[in-house]
Amino acid sequence: MTDTATLDRPAPLGRRIRRFMSDQPLVPLIVLLVILVGVLEFLRPGIVNERWIANTVKFAIPLAMLAACQTMTMLTGGIDLSVSTVATMAAFFMAAQSVALDPVSAGAIALLPALLIGIANGIGVGVFRVHPLIMTLGTSLVGIGCLQVYQRTVIASGARVPDGLTWLGTGLTGGVPNALLLFIPVAAFVILMLRFTGFGRLLYAVGDNERAARLSGVQYWRVILALYVLSALIAGITGLLYLGLIRTPSLSLADPLMLPSVAAAVIGGTSIFGGRGGYAGTIVGALILTVLTTLLRLLQLPEGARLILFGAIVLLVTAAYLRLVDDR
Amino acid sequence: KDSYTIGVSNTVQGNGWREEMVCAMKAEALASGKVSKLNIAHRNTDAAGQLEDIRNLISAGVDAIVVNPADPSGVNAALAEAAKAGIVVVAVDQGVTEPSAYVISNNQEEYAYLGAKWLFETIGGKGEVVYMRGAAGASADSDRDKGFKRALAEFPDVKVAHEVFTGWQQDQGKQQILDFIATGIPFDGIWTSGIDNVIVDALVESQATLVPVVGADNAGFVGQLNKVEGLKGAAVTNPGSIGGAGVALALQILEGQKPASQTVLVDPELWENVTPEGKAKLAAAADPSLSAEWPVSISIPNWTHYTKEQIVACKGPGE
Amino acid sequence: MTTQPLLDASGVAKNYGAVAALRDASLRVRPGEVHALMGANGAGKSTLVKILTGAIRPSAGRILIRGEARPLGSPAAARRAGLVPVYQEPSLIPDLDIADNLRLTGTPVAPFRDWVRALGVPDLDLRDLARDLPLAVLRVLDLARALSLEPDVMLLDEMTAALPANLAERVIEVVRGEVKTGRSVIFISHRFVEIAALCDRATVLRDGETVGVVDIVPGIEERIVEMMLGARVEKTRVAAAARDAQASSGPPRLSVRGLAAGSKLEDVSFELANGEVAGVVALEGQGQDELFAALAGSIRPSRGTIAVDGEPVVFGHPADAIAQGIAYVPGDRTEALLMQRSVRENIALPFSARLRSWGPLAVGRERGLVSAAIERLQIDTRAQREVQRLSGGNQQKVTIARWIAADARTILCFDPTRGIDVRTKREIYRLLRELAAQGKSVLYYTSELEEVQRVCDRAIVVFGGRVVDVLPVEIADEAALTRAAYGLPREAASLPASPSGATP
Amino acid sequence: MSRFLRRQGWVAGLFVLFLALLVVTRLIQPGYGAADFGSLARAVLPYAFAVAAQTVVVLAGGIDLSVAAMMALTSVTAAALMAGASEEFALAVVPFVLALGFALGAMNGALIVVSRVPDIVVTLATLFMLQGAALLVLDAPGGGAAEWLKALIVGTVPIPGLPGAVTDWIPKALVVLVICLAVVWIPLRRSRLGLSLYAIGSSDLAAFRSGVPVARTKILAYALGGLFAAMGGLTLTMSTGIGAPIPGPYLLASVAAVVLGGVALGGGRGGLLGPIIAVFVLRLVRTDLTLLAVDPNVTTIIEGVIMVVVVMLGALVAMRGRTP
Ligand SMILES: Nc1ncnc2c1ncn2[C@@H]1O[C@H](COP(=O)(O)OP(=O)(O)OP(=O)(O)O)[C@@H](O)[C@H]1O
Ligand SMILES: Nc1ncnc2c1ncn2[C@@H]1O[C@H](COP(=O)(O)OP(=O)(O)OP(=O)(O)O)[C@@H](O)[C@H]1O
Ligand SMILES: O[C@@H]1[C@@H](O)[C@H](O)OC[C@H]1O
Ligand SMILES: [Mg+2]
Ligand SMILES: [Mg+2]
């Protein structure tokens, strides 16, 4: 049974397109991505080659992974502003611990702060009902502070990026970025989790109507705790990958990805108020932002004009997309 | 008196260079034996925030304030108030226009000029270069821009193929250069404002031609100049240890030894890996034990008195 | 008719995406009449009200006021044209106090106060925040606000649905007085008693079209139902099988002793047997909300005990009650539904709630259970991708279907037929009886007293936070229930043998 | 009384906390006096205006991620216009910059209304745009400020009839702050427009049905936010004597102070006083940490913990209040 069954006469073409878009929200996003790539190729013929695609994908992956955290938390009406700090912490701890430890132990230690911040966020938001914006901002400040204290120990011991991470972050195999080896499973996990697991359902449910979820027996704090822990762990893993890509454990490593990660999720069609959206759109959103960044850089505009265009385009795309998809 | 308290104000946090600067201040304070307490305000903020920090330090009753100014004139008001309260004020790394303040600074304009000139000469006085600046709007960046432009004016056949702001962020810089490489537009050299090792990484990873690269004396980049096969390049010194020199100067003034001039400029040096002398300097300077973002010049002769252990330990008096 | 209609709407249509909420609605209202707007769930009544009051714009149609086309682009414009609504949902600003709410809408305070008093709320403090007031009071305030604006046409969309009997009566009285002054009222209700008592004529909508206009005369009820549904419907009398609750063996399904919760529920004891539908009857605010909330695990009782199948239980969260097979269907469906999610996800929600079902979904099983529940409740799934696109009645069905699918053993229904059309109501009655026949038990609060005899086995009457009487279904007619609900003793004549499960 | 405590309890509590912190400050640094309080007031200025901007918008149910960028743009505009200009010229610059802020804020609001994109996303986009515009105005810190403007926030106000010991504790910066906020806020709060603002924040559907012009009110809320941000930008120029195109740390600080100040993120509940007191508390905490010479890195941790703990406490109090 579909909506169409109730129609007396065929709807006008415009409405049919809209309905199609509304059922297939990925299509307009992909179209937009293709258009952007087209513009790029038009401006600089030859730029769109294998190397460029690999490069774009390499940089879109960490962004898409942090945007996964935003997607999941936004579905519950939240947001996770601690992801960039968590990623940076994981990267920094990894580099510092790798001097003395094997990569696996170092990685485990590196993900520990992620776990702790995730738990703190989950308890604050889920149990104490602190607004996610404030809670994650607060833990992020605490995290940065701890990192700065920790950073001193590194000055003495030095830092090292494990070769495995470098291979994963920067390497290509047959022209294909090795980072996909990490990203594809993560993306598949997030997409399948959201669509086909009980936990995924609950994320949408608490985001749509927390009271209703409660009356159906859903224990909010458990869902939220699990969510923010998961978000922090994904952010932590992103940090490790990003370390392999940039290969310098700076204290502000992942900061520039923070706001774009929110933008990618929004452009990808996830509602910041909860209950609506998905990860496939976010991935395309991350690609769109990455290509857009390249495009603006190639235009050789003054920095100020570049920022203005960037903001304007993000806004325009989001607005157009909402119009297109919102079948009401 | 041998138990001074010294206040410190810095407005960029989480940048290796600035961290080294703070550690140098602590180490110098400890090594001098004359400082009982360092009172450090160290956070990411703007000139207005720095005004607040300096005023808090005045409230705390410190004997001297060493400041890395967010702006040459933006914090003058608080610096003047400090001077009025009898507090010795020393600005490090960048100058201030407040006349009562002492300045001990790296010469930022010269820093850029030296590196750019070497680069333009190395590429044979003509060609296209990529100009990778710092943070748009930061004063160190605009000073360096003056130096770069001065060198550019001396080489009419050198063109800027691409000018970008890295924001002094490693990842930004790396993505920017990878993007540019991917366009296939030829270029003959790269000048960076200290975001250097990731640029070399990018060239190597993307198997692009290794063009000459100019950067700062950061440990990571110096290591690359020594080791990376086929890489021509130069590191221009920009010691973060200037912070230690600032503390030393403040102590001298407190002890009654005023310097001849209000402003002391530490001139940068250039270490390239083309000539044997340059290579020797680079080899001597290399320090793989340091974090890649830390400048290798961890001390300034005649100014700082601490040991490497002390600066690396990063502990001040009483810690 | 020679008198010019006060309001004349014709050919009104409204499309929501693919679904036409209204196709061709017309409505003519004369000065000084109470005009009923009737129709089954999803017929488009609310949509028409919103169009007439500028809350939404029609896709097509012509609307004349006193023969003139007036702009109805916004609620403010509609108000200037003399049309003032009371919507189904409270329209006061939750975070403003009443005085500020009045100031915001330019409502004169003195008449407002008078109306509030006339409507049966004597002690209103204008400095109270709207969010702190109970739903019924908010409804009354909305009406009083509309009245004090002295509109030409007042549109009351299921105004009485959430009101207890005493307040509903007051509303009817006030509205009747109002039309004497020459104003008109458009009145939407699914309660025929009210329609008969109040209205002069009725316009009947079916599937977004006006299918007839009738005068309200005795006996018209059957005819209206026929028009609304497009077919004759048998009128069922007492559905409850006369059966003995004691007969079922074993401990009672639910037994409540000395329960107190919140500020209103003082001391309630009763038992609910397996296979029983027990009615709960109370005036507004007698503690019934707290009673249901406590049984559902939503709030913690301050005193008293609850036992399930003879075992004492303590509920800290609705999940605990659900684990015991006790499900709660709130009266306000926006409390129970995920409005942006599909019918299927809404119905399947309880399946995923427990920690051990957080993993992969059993898609096949879920689909089976969900479609069985949809089938059983005959939910109109035309707009199933988002529950918010369903009509009110269908939304209500979804809230019940969820627990049919989850196979709950006990359902706590809080006024589940509020604002629902006759056919749907009957479907729900039938369903609840079927459940009882299968040995399940239902606790059924209703604000419509006549429902007790249609669906319940007995009526537990709560007054002042205590059980004041338990009436067997045979004598639980509206008169008897009303007396009891006001805390009056039974009339001597009708006193039968003590009913089973009465308060000790 | 209980009504007052329920509605204003949080603000009263914050104020007590502020007084307690002042006492603590005196204990740490017995010499802490009027001049130091003046420094505090000046430090508070840009934050206070940022938080005022955020508060109006949040009350109306929105959020403005562009406040800091807006402050940067208005600050550089003022500084660029005043550089080398006469003292009198600044008389025209001030209203111009305020009008600019108002207009840019209105642009934020209009974009939200027209595009139907959520506030947080629109202002995220305008954050980039305003920052870009600031860089076009001045690509490096610079410009100037009229002397009279700078002097406006230095020193104290002699109030005839009051002893110096009292007026010493009334720094000009505080007077400027109070006047600027009061001139906008008090008439607003009393007007129907102010009610509309709370109404759309509390429930835009109910507001719409009550006849409130929702779109217009929303645009106005953002415009007022822009006006306050412009005041904040001006105070930046007044205190530093220059304009800096890179936004300062005012965005996150403004959101934090709004919440600490008892304004519900989501709209409709709270006032301006709470967030302003919260700013004073947060600034004084920093002063105390500096006076104590706490390790600067630990300072960040402490500020984060304070934010989280205070908000958690507030949440706890609110939960207690809900279940009687
Ligand atoms: N936003 C929407 N999107 C899609 N369809 C809608 C929307 N709103 C209403 N409809 C459809 O329009 C029809 C009429 O709905 P409406 O709510 O006006 O009916 P109603 O007469 O008030 O019914 P009820 O008595 O059940 O509330 C229903 O079939 C409903 O599913
Ligand atoms: N602003 C809106 N945007 C989109 N859909 C809306 C909006 N307001 C109402 N609707 C939808 O329109 C339909 C009819 O809404 P309304 O509240 O009138 O009906 P209802 O609750 O079914 O009424 P009742 O049960 O009282 O007859 C519902 O499906 C509702 O979700
Ligand atoms: O080299 C730079 C230094 O001079 C500046 O002041 O701070 C950041 C550094 O990277
Ligand atoms: Mg209706
Ligand atoms: Mg309806």
Tab-separated table of N, CA, C and O in Angstrom, chain D residues 63-124:
chain	number	residue	atom	x	y	z
D	63	ILE	N	19.222	29.720	17.867
D	63	ILE	CA	20.589	29.744	18.398
D	63	ILE	C	21.418	30.455	17.347
D	63	ILE	O	21.115	30.365	16.160
D	64	ASP	N	22.398	31.214	17.779
D	64	ASP	CA	23.176	31.994	16.823
D	64	ASP	C	24.652	31.632	16.933
D	64	ASP	O	25.339	32.059	17.852
D	65	LEU	N	25.108	30.812	15.985
D	65	LEU	CA	26.509	30.417	16.010
D	65	LEU	C	27.402	31.514	15.436
D	65	LEU	O	28.610	31.400	15.452
D	66	SER	N	26.790	32.564	14.919
D	66	SER	CA	27.601	33.572	14.242
D	66	SER	C	27.946	34.763	15.136
D	66	SER	O	28.544	35.726	14.666
D	67	VAL	N	27.594	34.732	16.435
D	67	VAL	CA	27.840	35.926	17.260
D	67	VAL	C	29.284	36.388	17.235
D	67	VAL	O	29.548	37.582	17.070
D	68	ALA	N	30.208	35.446	17.416
D	68	ALA	CA	31.609	35.860	17.509
D	68	ALA	C	32.081	36.458	16.187
D	68	ALA	O	32.791	37.461	16.156
D	69	ALA	N	31.652	35.837	15.089
D	69	ALA	CA	32.040	36.354	13.778
D	69	ALA	C	31.418	37.736	13.540
D	69	ALA	O	32.050	38.627	12.969
D	70	MET	N	30.188	37.886	14.015
D	70	MET	CA	29.508	39.176	13.885
D	70	MET	C	30.272	40.244	14.683
D	70	MET	O	30.441	41.381	14.234
D	71	MET	N	30.734	39.859	15.864
D	71	MET	CA	31.510	40.807	16.668
D	71	MET	C	32.798	41.178	15.942
D	71	MET	O	33.203	42.344	15.922
D	72	ALA	N	33.443	40.186	15.335
D	72	ALA	CA	34.677	40.471	14.617
D	72	ALA	C	34.413	41.446	13.472
D	72	ALA	O	35.135	42.432	13.289
D	73	LEU	N	33.344	41.177	12.718
D	73	LEU	CA	33.064	42.034	11.565
D	73	LEU	C	32.736	43.465	12.007
D	73	LEU	O	33.258	44.430	11.446
D	74	THR	N	31.895	43.604	13.018
D	74	THR	CA	31.539	44.960	13.447
D	74	THR	C	32.757	45.656	14.052
D	74	THR	O	32.945	46.855	13.870
D	75	SER	N	33.580	44.873	14.750
D	75	SER	CA	34.771	45.468	15.360
D	75	SER	C	35.752	45.980	14.293
D	75	SER	O	36.224	47.115	14.368
D	76	VAL	N	36.023	45.152	13.282
D	76	VAL	CA	36.958	45.628	12.253
D	76	VAL	C	36.361	46.781	11.453
D	76	VAL	O	37.080	47.706	11.058
D	77	THR	N	35.053	46.723	11.247
D	77	THR	CA	34.425	47.823	10.511
D	77	THR	C	34.610	49.132	11.273
D	77	THR	O	35.020	50.156	10.702
D	78	ALA	N	34.322	49.086	12.566
D	78	ALA	CA	34.496	50.285	13.373
D	78	ALA	C	35.953	50.743	13.353
D	78	ALA	O	36.245	51.923	13.124
D	79	ALA	N	36.862	49.806	13.549
D	79	ALA	CA	38.282	50.162	13.619
D	79	ALA	C	38.777	50.711	12.283
D	79	ALA	O	39.546	51.677	12.232
D	80	ALA	N	38.318	50.094	11.191
D	80	ALA	CA	38.767	50.546	9.875
D	80	ALA	C	38.235	51.954	9.592
D	80	ALA	O	38.950	52.813	9.051
D	81	LEU	N	36.990	52.202	9.974
D	81	LEU	CA	36.414	53.520	9.708
D	81	LEU	C	37.089	54.597	10.557
D	81	LEU	O	37.284	55.730	10.103
D	82	MET	N	37.432	54.239	11.796
D	82	MET	CA	37.965	55.261	12.696
D	82	MET	C	39.465	55.495	12.517
D	82	MET	O	39.986	56.480	13.017
D	83	ALA	N	40.130	54.546	11.814
D	83	ALA	CA	41.576	54.682	11.665
D	83	ALA	C	41.907	56.021	11.003
D	83	ALA	O	41.449	56.294	9.895
D	84	GLY	N	42.652	56.843	11.707
D	84	GLY	CA	43.081	58.114	11.149
D	84	GLY	C	41.978	59.145	10.998
D	84	GLY	O	42.223	60.246	10.523
D	85	ALA	N	40.762	58.794	11.406
D	85	ALA	CA	39.675	59.763	11.262
D	85	ALA	C	39.598	60.654	12.499
D	85	ALA	O	40.234	60.394	13.516
D	86	SER	N	38.796	61.697	12.388
D	86	SER	CA	38.705	62.641	13.497
D	86	SER	C	37.869	62.061	14.626
D	86	SER	O	37.129	61.105	14.448
D	87	GLU	N	37.999	62.675	15.788
D	87	GLU	CA	37.241	62.239	16.957
D	87	GLU	C	35.740	62.339	16.708
D	87	GLU	O	34.970	61.501	17.133
D	88	GLU	N	35.346	63.413	15.988
D	88	GLU	CA	33.918	63.633	15.757
D	88	GLU	C	33.353	62.554	14.825
D	88	GLU	O	32.210	62.154	14.951
D	89	PHE	N	34.213	62.140	13.883
D	89	PHE	CA	33.747	61.163	12.908
D	89	PHE	C	33.230	59.906	13.615
D	89	PHE	O	32.262	59.281	13.198
D	90	ALA	N	33.884	59.573	14.739
D	90	ALA	CA	33.486	58.384	15.497
D	90	ALA	C	32.036	58.482	15.963
D	90	ALA	O	31.361	57.477	16.152
D	91	LEU	N	31.570	59.716	16.127
D	91	LEU	CA	30.173	59.905	16.526
D	91	LEU	C	29.222	59.301	15.502
D	91	LEU	O	28.140	58.842	15.830
D	92	ALA	N	29.649	59.330	14.262
D	92	ALA	CA	28.821	58.738	13.213
D	92	ALA	C	29.099	57.251	13.061
D	92	ALA	O	28.220	56.478	12.670
D	93	VAL	N	30.342	56.867	13.388
D	93	VAL	CA	30.712	55.461	13.202
D	93	VAL	C	29.897	54.569	14.127
D	93	VAL	O	29.413	53.501	13.729
D	94	VAL	N	29.742	55.017	15.376
D	94	VAL	CA	29.061	54.164	16.355
D	94	VAL	C	27.648	53.786	15.900
D	94	VAL	O	27.322	52.600	15.806
D	95	PRO	N	26.793	54.766	15.579
D	95	PRO	CA	25.451	54.359	15.126
D	95	PRO	C	25.495	53.546	13.846
D	95	PRO	O	24.695	52.620	13.670
D	96	PHE	N	26.454	53.857	12.979
D	96	PHE	CA	26.538	53.094	11.737
D	96	PHE	C	26.813	51.618	12.018
D	96	PHE	O	26.170	50.725	11.470
D	97	VAL	N	27.768	51.385	12.910
D	97	VAL	CA	28.128	49.998	13.212
D	97	VAL	C	26.978	49.281	13.913
D	97	VAL	O	26.703	48.108	13.645
D	98	LEU	N	26.285	49.993	14.790
D	98	LEU	CA	25.139	49.372	15.451
D	98	LEU	C	24.072	48.999	14.426
D	98	LEU	O	23.502	47.905	14.463
D	99	ALA	N	23.841	49.913	13.486
D	99	ALA	CA	22.852	49.628	12.443
D	99	ALA	C	23.300	48.448	11.593
D	99	ALA	O	22.498	47.588	11.211
D	100	LEU	N	24.608	48.380	11.351
D	100	LEU	CA	25.142	47.268	10.565
D	100	LEU	C	24.859	45.940	11.265
D	100	LEU	O	24.394	44.982	10.654
D	101	GLY	N	25.135	45.913	12.565
D	101	GLY	CA	24.872	44.694	13.336
D	101	GLY	C	23.404	44.320	13.275
D	101	GLY	O	23.044	43.155	13.060
D	102	PHE	N	22.565	45.313	13.452
D	102	PHE	CA	21.124	45.081	13.410
D	102	PHE	C	20.725	44.480	12.060
D	102	PHE	O	20.010	43.488	11.980
D	103	ALA	N	21.243	45.083	10.997
D	103	ALA	CA	20.879	44.619	9.653
D	103	ALA	C	21.401	43.207	9.392
D	103	ALA	O	20.693	42.359	8.848
D	104	LEU	N	22.642	42.943	9.818
D	104	LEU	CA	23.200	41.604	9.582
D	104	LEU	C	22.439	40.564	10.390
D	104	LEU	O	22.198	39.445	9.921
D	105	GLY	N	22.059	40.948	11.611
D	105	GLY	CA	21.246	40.040	12.416
D	105	GLY	C	19.922	39.758	11.722
D	105	GLY	O	19.481	38.610	11.628
D	106	ALA	N	19.324	40.817	11.209
D	106	ALA	CA	18.054	40.645	10.502
D	106	ALA	C	18.252	39.733	9.295
D	106	ALA	O	17.392	38.906	8.979
D	107	MET	N	19.415	39.849	8.672
D	107	MET	CA	19.707	38.967	7.541
D	107	MET	C	19.728	37.505	8.005
D	107	MET	O	19.137	36.638	7.366
D	108	ASN	N	20.377	37.252	9.142
D	108	ASN	CA	20.359	35.899	9.717
D	108	ASN	C	18.933	35.402	9.865
D	108	ASN	O	18.591	34.301	9.427
D	109	GLY	N	18.119	36.239	10.499
D	109	GLY	CA	16.736	35.845	10.752
D	109	GLY	C	15.976	35.607	9.459
D	109	GLY	O	15.266	34.606	9.311
D	110	ALA	N	16.160	36.510	8.510
D	110	ALA	CA	15.433	36.384	7.250
D	110	ALA	C	15.852	35.111	6.515
D	110	ALA	O	15.020	34.403	5.959
D	111	LEU	N	17.141	34.818	6.552
D	111	LEU	CA	17.605	33.593	5.882
D	111	LEU	C	16.966	32.365	6.522
D	111	LEU	O	16.588	31.418	5.835
D	112	ILE	N	16.845	32.388	7.843
D	112	ILE	CA	16.246	31.247	8.540
D	112	ILE	C	14.783	31.103	8.135
D	112	ILE	O	14.314	30.008	7.819
D	113	VAL	N	14.090	32.230	8.119
D	113	VAL	CA	12.664	32.193	7.807
D	113	VAL	C	12.445	31.767	6.351
D	113	VAL	O	11.625	30.899	6.063
D	114	VAL	N	13.213	32.362	5.461
D	114	VAL	CA	12.990	32.104	4.042
D	114	VAL	C	13.462	30.708	3.635
D	114	VAL	O	12.764	29.988	2.927
D	115	SER	N	14.649	30.324	4.123
D	115	SER	CA	15.204	29.051	3.657
D	115	SER	C	14.567	27.870	4.373
D	115	SER	O	14.644	26.747	3.906
D	116	ARG	N	13.969	28.112	5.536
D	116	ARG	CA	13.397	27.056	6.365
D	116	ARG	C	14.452	26.045	6.809
D	116	ARG	O	14.142	24.930	7.195
D	117	VAL	N	15.714	26.440	6.709
D	117	VAL	CA	16.800	25.602	7.217
D	117	VAL	C	16.907	25.895	8.722
D	117	VAL	O	16.732	27.036	9.127
D	118	PRO	N	17.193	24.871	9.552
D	118	PRO	CA	17.273	25.119	10.995
D	118	PRO	C	18.282	26.214	11.367
D	118	PRO	O	19.323	26.344	10.715
D	119	ASP	N	17.966	26.933	12.409
D	119	ASP	CA	18.783	28.072	12.845
D	119	ASP	C	20.268	27.741	12.963
D	119	ASP	O	21.129	28.490	12.534
D	120	ILE	N	20.515	26.605	13.573
D	120	ILE	CA	21.894	26.258	13.888
D	120	ILE	C	22.703	26.104	12.600
D	120	ILE	O	23.885	26.430	12.538
D	121	VAL	N	22.029	25.645	11.553
D	121	VAL	CA	22.731	25.447	10.285
D	121	VAL	C	22.920	26.776	9.552
D	121	VAL	O	23.999	27.067	9.034
D	122	VAL	N	21.870	27.577	9.548
D	122	VAL	CA	21.976	28.869	8.868
D	122	VAL	C	23.077	29.718	9.516
D	122	VAL	O	23.933	30.280	8.830
D	123	THR	N	23.079	29.759	10.846
D	123	THR	CA	24.073	30.620	11.488
D	123	THR	C	25.467	30.012	11.412
D	123	THR	O	26.452	30.725	11.483
D	124	LEU	N	25.529	28.706	11.237
D	124	LEU	CA	26.836	28.092	10.982
D	124	LEU	C	27.366	28.596	9.634
D	124	LEU	O	28.537	28.940	9.482
